[in-house]
PDB file of N, CA and C in Angstrom:
ATOM      1  N   UNK A   1      -5.571  23.635  24.984  1.00 54.00           N
ATOM      2  CA  UNK A   1      -5.725  23.711  23.526  1.00 54.00           C
ATOM      3  C   UNK A   1      -5.782  22.299  22.961  1.00 54.00           C
ATOM      4  N   UNK A   2      -6.695  22.098  22.018  1.00 57.00           N
ATOM      5  CA  UNK A   2      -6.776  20.803  21.364  1.00 57.00           C
ATOM      6  C   UNK A   2      -6.925  21.024  19.871  1.00 57.00           C
ATOM      7  N   UNK A   3      -6.119  20.348  19.083  1.00 58.00           N
ATOM      8  CA  UNK A   3      -6.161  20.476  17.639  1.00 58.00           C
ATOM      9  C   UNK A   3      -6.452  19.103  17.056  1.00 58.00           C
ATOM     10  N   UNK A   4      -7.466  19.012  16.214  1.00 59.00           N
ATOM     11  CA  UNK A   4      -7.758  17.729  15.574  1.00 59.00           C
ATOM     12  C   UNK A   4      -7.332  17.802  14.124  1.00 59.00           C
ATOM     13  N   UNK A   5      -6.537  16.831  13.707  1.00 57.00           N
ATOM     14  CA  UNK A   5      -6.099  16.778  12.319  1.00 57.00           C
ATOM     15  C   UNK A   5      -6.250  15.355  11.796  1.00 57.00           C
ATOM     16  N   UNK A   6      -6.227  15.228  10.471  1.00 51.00           N
ATOM     17  CA  UNK A   6      -6.150  13.916   9.852  1.00 51.00           C
ATOM     18  C   UNK A   6      -4.774  13.792   9.211  1.00 51.00           C
ATOM     19  N   UNK A   7      -4.106  12.693   9.482  1.00 52.00           N
ATOM     20  CA  UNK A   7      -2.732  12.533   9.037  1.00 52.00           C
ATOM     21  C   UNK A   7      -2.515  11.045   8.801  1.00 52.00           C
ATOM     22  N   UNK A   8      -1.702  10.733   7.827  1.00 50.00           N
ATOM     23  CA  UNK A   8      -1.444   9.317   7.572  1.00 50.00           C
ATOM     24  C   UNK A   8      -0.645   8.716   8.726  1.00 50.00           C
ATOM     25  N   UNK A   9      -1.254   7.760   9.407  1.00 50.00           N
ATOM     26  CA  UNK A   9      -0.727   7.242  10.668  1.00 50.00           C
ATOM     27  C   UNK A   9       0.679   6.665  10.550  1.00 50.00           C
ATOM     28  N   UNK A  10       0.921   5.813   9.572  1.00 52.00           N
ATOM     29  CA  UNK A  10       2.188   5.083   9.528  1.00 52.00           C
ATOM     30  C   UNK A  10       3.393   5.995   9.288  1.00 52.00           C
ATOM     31  N   UNK A  11       3.181   7.131   8.620  1.00 52.00           N
ATOM     32  CA  UNK A  11       4.296   8.036   8.375  1.00 52.00           C
ATOM     33  C   UNK A  11       4.583   8.927   9.579  1.00 52.00           C
ATOM     34  N   UNK A  12       3.688   8.880  10.571  1.00 54.00           N
ATOM     35  CA  UNK A  12       3.759   9.815  11.686  1.00 54.00           C
ATOM     36  C   UNK A  12       4.196   9.133  12.976  1.00 54.00           C
ATOM     37  N   UNK A  13       3.860   7.857  13.106  1.00 54.00           N
ATOM     38  CA  UNK A  13       4.003   7.185  14.398  1.00 54.00           C
ATOM     39  C   UNK A  13       5.447   7.105  14.866  1.00 54.00           C
ATOM     40  N   UNK A  14       6.404   7.000  13.945  1.00 52.00           N
ATOM     41  CA  UNK A  14       7.799   6.879  14.358  1.00 52.00           C
ATOM     42  C   UNK A  14       8.340   8.188  14.934  1.00 52.00           C
ATOM     43  N   UNK A  15       7.639   9.298  14.693  1.00 52.00           N
ATOM     44  CA  UNK A  15       8.084  10.596  15.173  1.00 52.00           C
ATOM     45  C   UNK A  15       7.465  10.971  16.511  1.00 52.00           C
ATOM     46  N   UNK A  16       6.408  10.277  16.913  1.00 53.00           N
ATOM     47  CA  UNK A  16       5.569  10.779  17.990  1.00 53.00           C
ATOM     48  C   UNK A  16       6.292  10.963  19.321  1.00 53.00           C
ATOM     49  N   UNK A  17       7.296  10.155  19.603  1.00 56.00           N
ATOM     50  CA  UNK A  17       7.977  10.267  20.888  1.00 56.00           C
ATOM     51  C   UNK A  17       8.846  11.520  20.973  1.00 56.00           C
ATOM     52  N   UNK A  18       9.195  12.087  19.828  1.00 56.00           N
ATOM     53  CA  UNK A  18      10.081  13.251  19.812  1.00 56.00           C
ATOM     54  C   UNK A  18       9.327  14.576  19.751  1.00 56.00           C
ATOM     55  N   UNK A  19       8.009  14.510  19.626  1.00 56.00           N
ATOM     56  CA  UNK A  19       7.235  15.734  19.469  1.00 56.00           C
ATOM     57  C   UNK A  19       6.839  16.310  20.821  1.00 56.00           C
ATOM     58  N   UNK A  20       6.699  17.640  20.911  1.00 57.00           N
ATOM     59  CA  UNK A  20       6.373  18.293  22.172  1.00 57.00           C
ATOM     60  C   UNK A  20       4.881  18.321  22.459  1.00 57.00           C
ATOM     61  N   UNK A  21       4.151  17.290  22.032  1.00 58.00           N
ATOM     62  CA  UNK A  21       2.752  17.198  22.405  1.00 58.00           C
ATOM     63  C   UNK A  21       2.401  15.766  22.767  1.00 58.00           C
ATOM     64  N   UNK A  22       1.219  15.620  23.314  1.00 56.00           N
ATOM     65  CA  UNK A  22       0.661  14.306  23.592  1.00 56.00           C
ATOM     66  C   UNK A  22      -0.236  13.960  22.416  1.00 56.00           C
ATOM     67  N   UNK A  23      -0.032  12.792  21.841  1.00 59.00           N
ATOM     68  CA  UNK A  23      -0.873  12.379  20.717  1.00 59.00           C
ATOM     69  C   UNK A  23      -1.858  11.311  21.170  1.00 59.00           C
ATOM     70  N   UNK A  24      -3.106  11.500  20.803  1.00 60.00           N
ATOM     71  CA  UNK A  24      -4.114  10.472  21.029  1.00 60.00           C
ATOM     72  C   UNK A  24      -4.552  10.011  19.656  1.00 60.00           C
ATOM     73  N   UNK A  25      -4.272   8.746  19.324  1.00 59.00           N
ATOM     74  CA  UNK A  25      -4.465   8.272  17.961  1.00 59.00           C
ATOM     75  C   UNK A  25      -5.615   7.266  17.913  1.00 59.00           C
ATOM     76  N   UNK A  26      -6.539   7.519  17.019  1.00 60.00           N
ATOM     77  CA  UNK A  26      -7.640   6.588  16.806  1.00 60.00           C
ATOM     78  C   UNK A  26      -7.397   5.880  15.478  1.00 60.00           C
ATOM     79  N   UNK A  27      -7.156   4.571  15.538  1.00 59.00           N
ATOM     80  CA  UNK A  27      -6.878   3.823  14.309  1.00 59.00           C
ATOM     81  C   UNK A  27      -8.139   3.149  13.794  1.00 59.00           C
ATOM     82  N   UNK A  28      -9.159   3.931  13.518  1.00 60.00           N
ATOM     83  CA  UNK A  28     -10.411   3.349  13.060  1.00 60.00           C
ATOM     84  C   UNK A  28     -10.473   3.271  11.546  1.00 60.00           C
ATOM     85  N   UNK A  29      -9.522   3.904  10.867  1.00 57.00           N
ATOM     86  CA  UNK A  29      -9.497   3.877   9.409  1.00 57.00           C
ATOM     87  C   UNK A  29      -8.070   4.133   8.934  1.00 57.00           C
ATOM     88  N   UNK A  30      -7.761   3.940   7.651  1.00 56.00           N
ATOM     89  CA  UNK A  30      -6.383   4.084   7.168  1.00 56.00           C
ATOM     90  C   UNK A  30      -5.780   5.464   7.420  1.00 56.00           C
ATOM     91  N   UNK A  31      -6.596   6.495   7.364  1.00 58.00           N
ATOM     92  CA  UNK A  31      -6.092   7.817   7.709  1.00 58.00           C
ATOM     93  C   UNK A  31      -6.619   8.140   9.099  1.00 58.00           C
ATOM     94  N   UNK A  32      -5.807   7.804  10.080  1.00 56.00           N
ATOM     95  CA  UNK A  32      -6.258   7.864  11.458  1.00 56.00           C
ATOM     96  C   UNK A  32      -6.501   9.299  11.904  1.00 56.00           C
ATOM     97  N   UNK A  33      -7.449   9.460  12.827  1.00 60.00           N
ATOM     98  CA  UNK A  33      -7.653  10.760  13.444  1.00 60.00           C
ATOM     99  C   UNK A  33      -6.630  10.909  14.560  1.00 60.00           C
ATOM    100  N   UNK A  34      -5.883  11.999  14.526  1.00 62.00           N
ATOM    101  CA  UNK A  34      -4.887  12.260  15.556  1.00 62.00           C
ATOM    102  C   UNK A  34      -5.293  13.521  16.292  1.00 62.00           C
ATOM    103  N   UNK A  35      -5.450  13.412  17.600  1.00 62.00           N
ATOM    104  CA  UNK A  35      -5.762  14.572  18.417  1.00 62.00           C
ATOM    105  C   UNK A  35      -4.474  15.009  19.095  1.00 62.00           C
ATOM    106  N   UNK A  36      -4.087  16.249  18.864  1.00 64.00           N
ATOM    107  CA  UNK A  36      -2.852  16.763  19.451  1.00 64.00           C
ATOM    108  C   UNK A  36      -3.201  17.664  20.627  1.00 64.00           C
ATOM    109  N   UNK A  37      -2.647  17.367  21.780  1.00 62.00           N
ATOM    110  CA  UNK A  37      -2.804  18.213  22.952  1.00 62.00           C
ATOM    111  C   UNK A  37      -1.455  18.833  23.255  1.00 62.00           C
ATOM    112  N   UNK A  38      -1.404  20.143  23.263  1.00 61.00           N
ATOM    113  CA  UNK A  38      -0.149  20.830  23.544  1.00 61.00           C
ATOM    114  C   UNK A  38       0.096  20.768  25.047  1.00 61.00           C
ATOM    115  N   UNK A  39       1.278  20.333  25.423  1.00 59.00           N
ATOM    116  CA  UNK A  39       1.604  20.219  26.845  1.00 59.00           C
ATOM    117  C   UNK A  39       1.883  21.586  27.444  1.00 59.00           C
ATOM    118  N   UNK A  40       1.460  21.755  28.695  1.00 59.00           N
ATOM    119  CA  UNK A  40       1.768  22.997  29.403  1.00 59.00           C
ATOM    120  C   UNK A  40       3.249  23.043  29.695  1.00 59.00           C
ATOM    121  N   UNK A  41       3.863  24.198  29.440  1.00 52.00           N
ATOM    122  CA  UNK A  41       5.299  24.306  29.677  1.00 52.00           C
ATOM    123  C   UNK A  41       5.606  25.432  30.642  1.00 52.00           C
TER     124      UNK A  41
END
């Protein structure tokens, strides 16, 4: 499963290590594209 969202990068980055997904972040603009991949459990 892959979910693409737009989210304000700076408010999100400090949380990323605690989330149950892998984040792939593209910082090409102020509102970065974040691709969330749900990890298999």
